[in-house]
Amino acid sequence: MSAGLSFFTSYGKLRIPVYRVYAHPLEGITPIPESRFAGRENILFAYEIDVDVLGENFLPAYTRGDNSNVVATDSMKNFVLRQALEFAGSTIEEFLDLLGRRFLQTYAQMERLRLSGRELSFAQVTVPGGKRGSFGASQVLFNRTHSDYAVATLAFERDNNGATVLVDHYCGLVDMELFKVTGSAFSRFVRDEYTTLQERVDRPLFVYLDVYWKYIDEQAFLSADHSRYVPAEQVHDLLQVVFHEFVSESIQHLVHEMGQRLLARFPQLAEVSFEAQNRTRDEIVASKTDDKVKVYSDPFSAYGVIRLTVSRRV
Ligand SMILES: O=c1[nH]c(=O)c2[nH]c(=O)[nH]c2[nH]1
């Protein structure tokens, strides 16, 4: 080894596309008042999977070209795809859990592992139903959508007895884009010689929003009954309801309210985090006859970013 140097390495395969058809439906979730979401049929269970192997025992591959402890990333890709066929669960968290345990059981060369999943969103196509004039969801045709999507990351290690342990996790929903035309303010901020922004008691607020959550107890998202599982769809709907209802003084104020509402609705969560981008458009012209009719266009390309983590006190 090179004297006086230390190394941190990881290697793996990113963005392994998995399209499992007829996975087990997600059932048994607890309904919430903010959402009509009742479960997923999982006719098409589609995710991109990242595998990251961490540890020290493959360092000789870097320092001496010794690959004897290297599992080819190509084999990792094949492993993930084969496990997808055997997968009997219903959620991305359960799939990552299966992968983590099976990888560490199969490969003694792997010390630690981080696995991530990114939803490839598809929506059931609406087609005419049996009765004249009725429409319903196709059971066979899906339209790829490019809107917000769920994510999850699970990290695994071995304990002293060699058993696999889940050591960290987070779940999330990223790339929401929400535009509220009225009912948001931003005023009474610091004013000095650099201030050009007008005070606005009512502004159209356009935010890009990512939200992440962690559970108190991993059994809440791994147990097969799903009664304490928090589906991204419910989080999505709850955040929309809060934005719809709440008249905010700022994005800071809005994400704080969203954090409070999420932790109150889901007692099984330990922490929620937000990253919001301020994409509010500039007012260009307003109607002379109707106050609420206005035209907005894109602002200067730099955008504000607002972050928040809300944790339960322990
Ligand atoms: O909600 C907002 N928070 C800010 O911190 C900020 N700063 C700014 O210029 N506009 C806004 N809006």
Coordinates of C-alpha atoms and ligand atoms in Angstrom, one line a residue:
M1 CA 0.0 0.0 0.0
S2 CA 1.2 3.6 -0.7
A3 CA 2.8 5.0 2.4
G4 CA 1.0 8.0 4.0
L5 CA -2.2 7.7 2.0
S6 CA -5.6 6.5 3.0
F7 CA -8.3 5.5 0.6
F8 CA -12.1 5.5 0.5
T9 CA -13.5 3.4 -2.3
S10 CA -16.7 2.0 -3.5
Y11 CA -17.8 0.4 -6.7
G12 CA -20.9 -1.0 -8.2
K13 CA -23.5 -0.7 -10.9
L14 CA -25.8 2.3 -11.4
R15 CA -29.2 2.5 -13.0
I16 CA -30.0 -1.1 -13.5
P17 CA -33.4 -1.0 -15.2
V18 CA -35.9 -3.6 -13.7
Y19 CA -39.3 -4.1 -15.2
R20 CA -41.0 -6.9 -13.3
V21 CA -44.5 -7.6 -14.5
Y22 CA -47.2 -9.0 -12.2
A23 CA -45.5 -8.3 -8.9
H24 CA -47.5 -8.8 -5.7
P25 CA -50.1 -6.0 -5.2
L26 CA -49.5 -3.5 -2.4
E27 CA -52.4 -4.1 0.0
G28 CA -53.3 -3.4 3.6
I29 CA -52.1 0.2 3.8
T30 CA -53.7 2.5 6.3
P31 CA -55.9 5.2 4.6
I32 CA -55.3 8.9 5.4
P33 CA -57.9 11.7 5.0
E34 CA -55.7 13.6 2.5
S35 CA -55.5 10.8 0.0
R36 CA -57.7 8.5 -2.1
F37 CA -54.7 6.2 -2.5
A38 CA -55.7 2.6 -1.5
G39 CA -52.9 0.4 -2.9
R40 CA -51.0 -0.5 -6.0
E41 CA -51.8 -3.4 -8.4
N42 CA -48.1 -3.7 -9.3
I43 CA -48.9 -5.1 -12.7
L44 CA -45.8 -3.2 -13.8
F45 CA -43.2 -2.8 -11.0
A46 CA -40.5 -0.7 -12.7
Y47 CA -37.4 0.7 -11.0
E48 CA -33.8 1.6 -11.6
I49 CA -31.5 0.0 -9.1
D50 CA -28.1 1.3 -7.9
V51 CA -25.7 -1.1 -6.2
D52 CA -22.7 0.4 -4.3
V53 CA -20.3 -2.0 -2.6
L54 CA -18.3 -0.4 0.2
G55 CA -15.4 -1.7 2.3
E56 CA -11.6 -2.2 2.2
N57 CA -11.1 -5.7 1.0
F58 CA -11.2 -4.9 -2.7
L59 CA -8.6 -2.1 -2.2
P60 CA -5.9 -4.4 -3.8
A61 CA -7.8 -4.1 -7.1
Y62 CA -6.9 -0.4 -7.1
T63 CA -3.4 -0.6 -5.6
R64 CA -2.0 -3.8 -7.2
G65 CA -4.5 -4.8 -9.9
D66 CA -5.6 -7.8 -7.8
N67 CA -9.2 -8.6 -8.7
S68 CA -9.6 -11.6 -6.5
N69 CA -12.1 -9.9 -4.2
V70 CA -13.9 -8.0 -7.0
V71 CA -17.4 -9.2 -8.0
A72 CA -17.9 -8.0 -11.6
T73 CA -20.4 -5.2 -11.8
D74 CA -21.9 -7.1 -14.7
S75 CA -22.6 -10.0 -12.4
M76 CA -24.3 -7.6 -10.0
K77 CA -26.6 -6.5 -12.7
N78 CA -27.5 -10.1 -13.5
F79 CA -28.0 -10.9 -9.8
V80 CA -30.4 -8.0 -9.4
L81 CA -32.5 -9.0 -12.5
R82 CA -32.7 -12.7 -11.3
Q83 CA -33.8 -11.6 -7.8
A84 CA -36.5 -9.5 -9.4
L85 CA -38.2 -12.7 -10.7
E86 CA -38.2 -14.3 -7.3
F87 CA -39.3 -11.1 -5.5
A88 CA -42.5 -11.8 -3.6
G89 CA -42.9 -8.4 -1.9
S90 CA -44.8 -5.3 -3.1
T91 CA -42.6 -2.3 -2.4
I92 CA -39.2 -0.9 -3.5
E93 CA -38.0 -1.0 0.2
E94 CA -38.8 -4.8 0.4
F95 CA -37.0 -5.4 -2.9
L96 CA -33.9 -3.5 -1.8
D97 CA -34.0 -5.5 1.5
L98 CA -34.2 -8.8 -0.4
L99 CA -31.3 -7.7 -2.6
G100 CA -29.1 -6.5 0.4
R101 CA -29.6 -9.8 2.3
R102 CA -29.0 -12.0 -0.8
F103 CA -25.9 -10.1 -1.9
L104 CA -24.2 -10.4 1.5
Q105 CA -25.3 -14.1 1.8
T106 CA -23.9 -14.9 -1.7
Y107 CA -20.7 -12.9 -1.7
A108 CA -18.3 -13.2 1.2
Q109 CA -16.2 -10.6 -0.6
M110 CA -18.7 -7.9 0.1
E111 CA -18.4 -6.2 3.5
R112 CA -20.9 -3.4 3.2
L113 CA -23.5 -2.4 0.6
R114 CA -25.7 0.5 -0.3
L115 CA -28.7 -0.1 -2.5
S116 CA -31.0 2.6 -4.1
G117 CA -34.1 2.4 -6.2
R118 CA -35.6 5.0 -8.4
E119 CA -39.2 4.6 -9.6
L120 CA -39.8 4.5 -13.3
S121 CA -43.3 6.0 -13.3
F122 CA -46.0 4.5 -15.6
A123 CA -49.7 5.3 -15.5
Q124 CA -52.4 2.9 -16.5
V125 CA -54.0 4.1 -19.8
T126 CA -57.7 5.1 -19.7
V127 CA -59.8 3.0 -22.2
P128 CA -63.5 2.6 -22.9
G129 CA -65.1 0.1 -20.5
G130 CA -67.9 -2.5 -21.0
K131 CA -70.8 -0.1 -20.7
R132 CA -71.4 2.7 -23.3
G133 CA -69.8 5.9 -22.3
S134 CA -67.8 4.3 -19.4
F135 CA -64.1 4.4 -19.1
G136 CA -61.6 2.5 -17.0
A137 CA -58.0 1.7 -16.4
S138 CA -56.3 -0.7 -18.8
Q139 CA -54.9 -3.7 -17.1
V140 CA -52.3 -4.2 -19.8
L141 CA -51.2 -0.8 -21.3
F142 CA -49.1 1.7 -19.4
N143 CA -48.0 5.2 -20.3
R144 CA -44.5 6.3 -19.2
T145 CA -44.8 9.5 -17.2
H146 CA -42.1 12.0 -16.4
S147 CA -43.4 13.5 -13.3
D148 CA -42.4 13.1 -9.6
Y149 CA -41.1 9.6 -8.6
A150 CA -40.4 7.6 -5.5
V151 CA -36.9 6.8 -4.3
A152 CA -35.4 4.7 -1.5
T153 CA -31.9 3.8 -0.2
L154 CA -31.0 1.0 2.2
A155 CA -27.5 0.3 3.6
F156 CA -26.4 -3.1 4.9
E157 CA -23.4 -4.4 6.9
R158 CA -22.5 -7.7 8.6
D159 CA -22.5 -7.9 12.4
N160 CA -19.8 -9.7 14.4
N161 CA -21.5 -13.1 13.7
G162 CA -21.6 -12.4 10.0
A163 CA -25.4 -11.8 10.0
T164 CA -26.7 -9.1 7.6
V165 CA -28.0 -5.9 9.3
L166 CA -29.9 -3.0 7.9
V167 CA -28.0 0.0 9.2
D168 CA -29.5 3.0 7.5
H169 CA -32.4 3.9 5.2
Y170 CA -34.3 6.8 3.7
C171 CA -37.3 7.0 1.4
G172 CA -38.4 9.9 -0.7
L173 CA -40.4 11.5 -3.4
V174 CA -38.5 13.8 -5.8
D175 CA -39.2 16.2 -8.6
M176 CA -42.7 17.5 -7.5
E177 CA -43.5 20.7 -9.3
L178 CA -46.4 22.6 -7.8
F179 CA -47.7 26.0 -8.9
K180 CA -50.2 27.8 -6.6
V181 CA -51.7 30.9 -8.3
T182 CA -52.8 32.8 -5.2
G183 CA -52.5 32.4 -1.4
S184 CA -48.8 32.8 -0.8
A185 CA -46.9 35.8 0.5
F186 CA -43.3 37.0 0.9
S187 CA -42.9 40.3 2.7
R188 CA -41.2 42.0 5.7
F189 CA -37.8 40.5 4.7
V190 CA -34.5 42.4 5.1
R191 CA -34.4 45.6 3.0
D192 CA -31.2 47.4 2.2
E193 CA -29.3 48.8 -0.8
Y194 CA -29.2 45.3 -2.5
T195 CA -33.0 44.8 -2.4
T196 CA -34.8 45.0 -5.6
L197 CA -37.5 42.4 -4.8
Q198 CA -41.0 43.9 -4.2
E199 CA -42.9 42.9 -1.0
R200 CA -45.7 40.7 -2.0
V201 CA -48.6 39.8 0.2
D202 CA -50.0 37.6 -2.6
R203 CA -47.7 36.0 -5.2
P204 CA -48.0 33.0 -7.5
L205 CA -45.7 30.4 -5.9
F206 CA -44.1 27.8 -8.1
V207 CA -41.9 25.3 -6.2
Y208 CA -39.9 22.3 -7.2
L209 CA -40.0 20.0 -4.1
D210 CA -38.1 16.9 -3.0
V211 CA -39.1 15.2 0.3
Y212 CA -37.3 12.4 2.2
W213 CA -38.4 10.5 5.3
K214 CA -37.0 8.0 7.7
Y215 CA -38.9 5.6 9.9
I216 CA -38.4 5.1 13.7
D217 CA -38.4 1.3 13.3
E218 CA -37.5 -0.5 10.0
Q219 CA -40.2 -3.1 10.7
A220 CA -42.8 -0.4 9.8
F221 CA -41.7 -0.6 6.1
L222 CA -40.5 -4.2 6.0
S223 CA -43.4 -6.0 7.6
A224 CA -45.6 -7.9 5.1
D225 CA -48.9 -6.5 6.4
H226 CA -48.0 -2.9 5.2
S227 CA -50.3 -1.3 7.8
R228 CA -47.4 1.1 8.9
Y229 CA -45.9 1.5 5.4
V230 CA -45.9 5.1 4.1
P231 CA -46.6 5.1 0.4
A232 CA -45.1 7.9 -1.6
E233 CA -48.6 8.5 -3.1
Q234 CA -50.0 9.4 0.3
V235 CA -47.0 11.7 1.0
H236 CA -47.6 13.3 -2.4
D237 CA -51.3 13.9 -1.7
L238 CA -50.8 15.2 1.8
L239 CA -48.2 17.7 0.6
Q240 CA -50.5 18.9 -2.1
V241 CA -53.4 19.3 0.5
V242 CA -51.1 21.4 2.8
F243 CA -50.0 23.6 -0.1
H244 CA -53.6 24.0 -1.3
E245 CA -54.9 25.0 2.2
F246 CA -52.0 26.9 3.8
V247 CA -51.4 30.6 3.2
S248 CA -47.6 30.8 3.7
E249 CA -45.4 33.7 4.4
S250 CA -42.5 32.0 2.6
I251 CA -41.3 28.7 1.3
Q252 CA -39.6 28.3 4.7
H253 CA -43.0 28.6 6.4
L254 CA -44.6 26.2 3.9
V255 CA -42.1 23.4 4.3
H256 CA -42.2 23.8 8.1
E257 CA -46.0 23.3 7.9
M258 CA -45.6 20.3 5.6
G259 CA -43.1 18.8 8.0
Q260 CA -45.4 19.2 11.0
R261 CA -48.4 17.7 9.1
L262 CA -46.3 14.7 7.9
L263 CA -45.0 13.8 11.4
A264 CA -48.5 14.3 12.9
R265 CA -50.1 12.0 10.2
F266 CA -47.4 9.3 10.3
P267 CA -46.3 8.6 13.9
Q268 CA -44.1 5.8 12.5
L269 CA -41.7 8.4 11.0
A270 CA -38.7 9.7 12.8
E271 CA -37.7 12.5 10.4
V272 CA -38.7 14.3 7.3
S273 CA -36.5 16.5 5.1
F274 CA -37.3 18.9 2.3
E275 CA -35.4 20.6 -0.5
A276 CA -37.5 23.2 -2.2
Q277 CA -36.5 25.4 -5.1
N278 CA -38.2 28.7 -5.6
R279 CA -39.3 28.8 -9.3
T280 CA -41.7 31.7 -8.9
R281 CA -42.4 33.4 -12.2
D282 CA -42.2 37.2 -12.7
E283 CA -45.3 39.2 -13.3
I284 CA -45.2 40.7 -16.8
V285 CA -48.7 42.2 -17.4
A286 CA -51.9 42.5 -15.4
S287 CA -55.5 43.0 -16.7
K288 CA -56.9 46.5 -16.2
T289 CA -60.4 45.2 -15.8
D290 CA -59.9 42.0 -13.7
D291 CA -57.4 42.1 -10.9
K292 CA -56.7 38.4 -10.7
V293 CA -55.9 37.9 -14.4
K294 CA -52.2 38.3 -15.0
V295 CA -49.4 36.9 -17.2
Y296 CA -46.1 35.6 -15.8
S297 CA -42.9 34.6 -17.4
D298 CA -39.6 32.9 -16.5
P299 CA -37.5 34.8 -13.9
F300 CA -33.7 35.3 -13.8
S301 CA -32.3 31.7 -14.1
A302 CA -30.7 31.5 -10.6
Y303 CA -33.2 30.2 -8.1
G304 CA -33.6 30.2 -4.3
V305 CA -33.2 26.9 -2.4
I306 CA -34.8 26.2 1.0
R307 CA -33.9 23.1 3.1
L308 CA -35.4 21.8 6.3
T309 CA -35.1 18.6 8.4
V310 CA -37.7 18.0 11.1
S311 CA -36.9 15.3 13.6
R312 CA -38.7 14.0 16.7
R313 CA -37.0 14.8 20.0
V314 CA -35.9 11.6 21.7
Ligands
LIG1 O1 -40.2 32.0 0.1 C1 -39.2 32.6 -0.1 N1 -38.1 32.5 0.7 C2 -37.0 33.3 0.6 O2 -36.0 33.1 1.4 C3 -36.9 34.1 -0.6 N2 -36.0 35.0 -1.0 C4 -36.5 35.5 -2.2 O3 -35.8 36.4 -2.9 N3 -37.7 35.1 -2.4 C5 -38.1 34.2 -1.4 N4 -39.2 33.5 -1.2

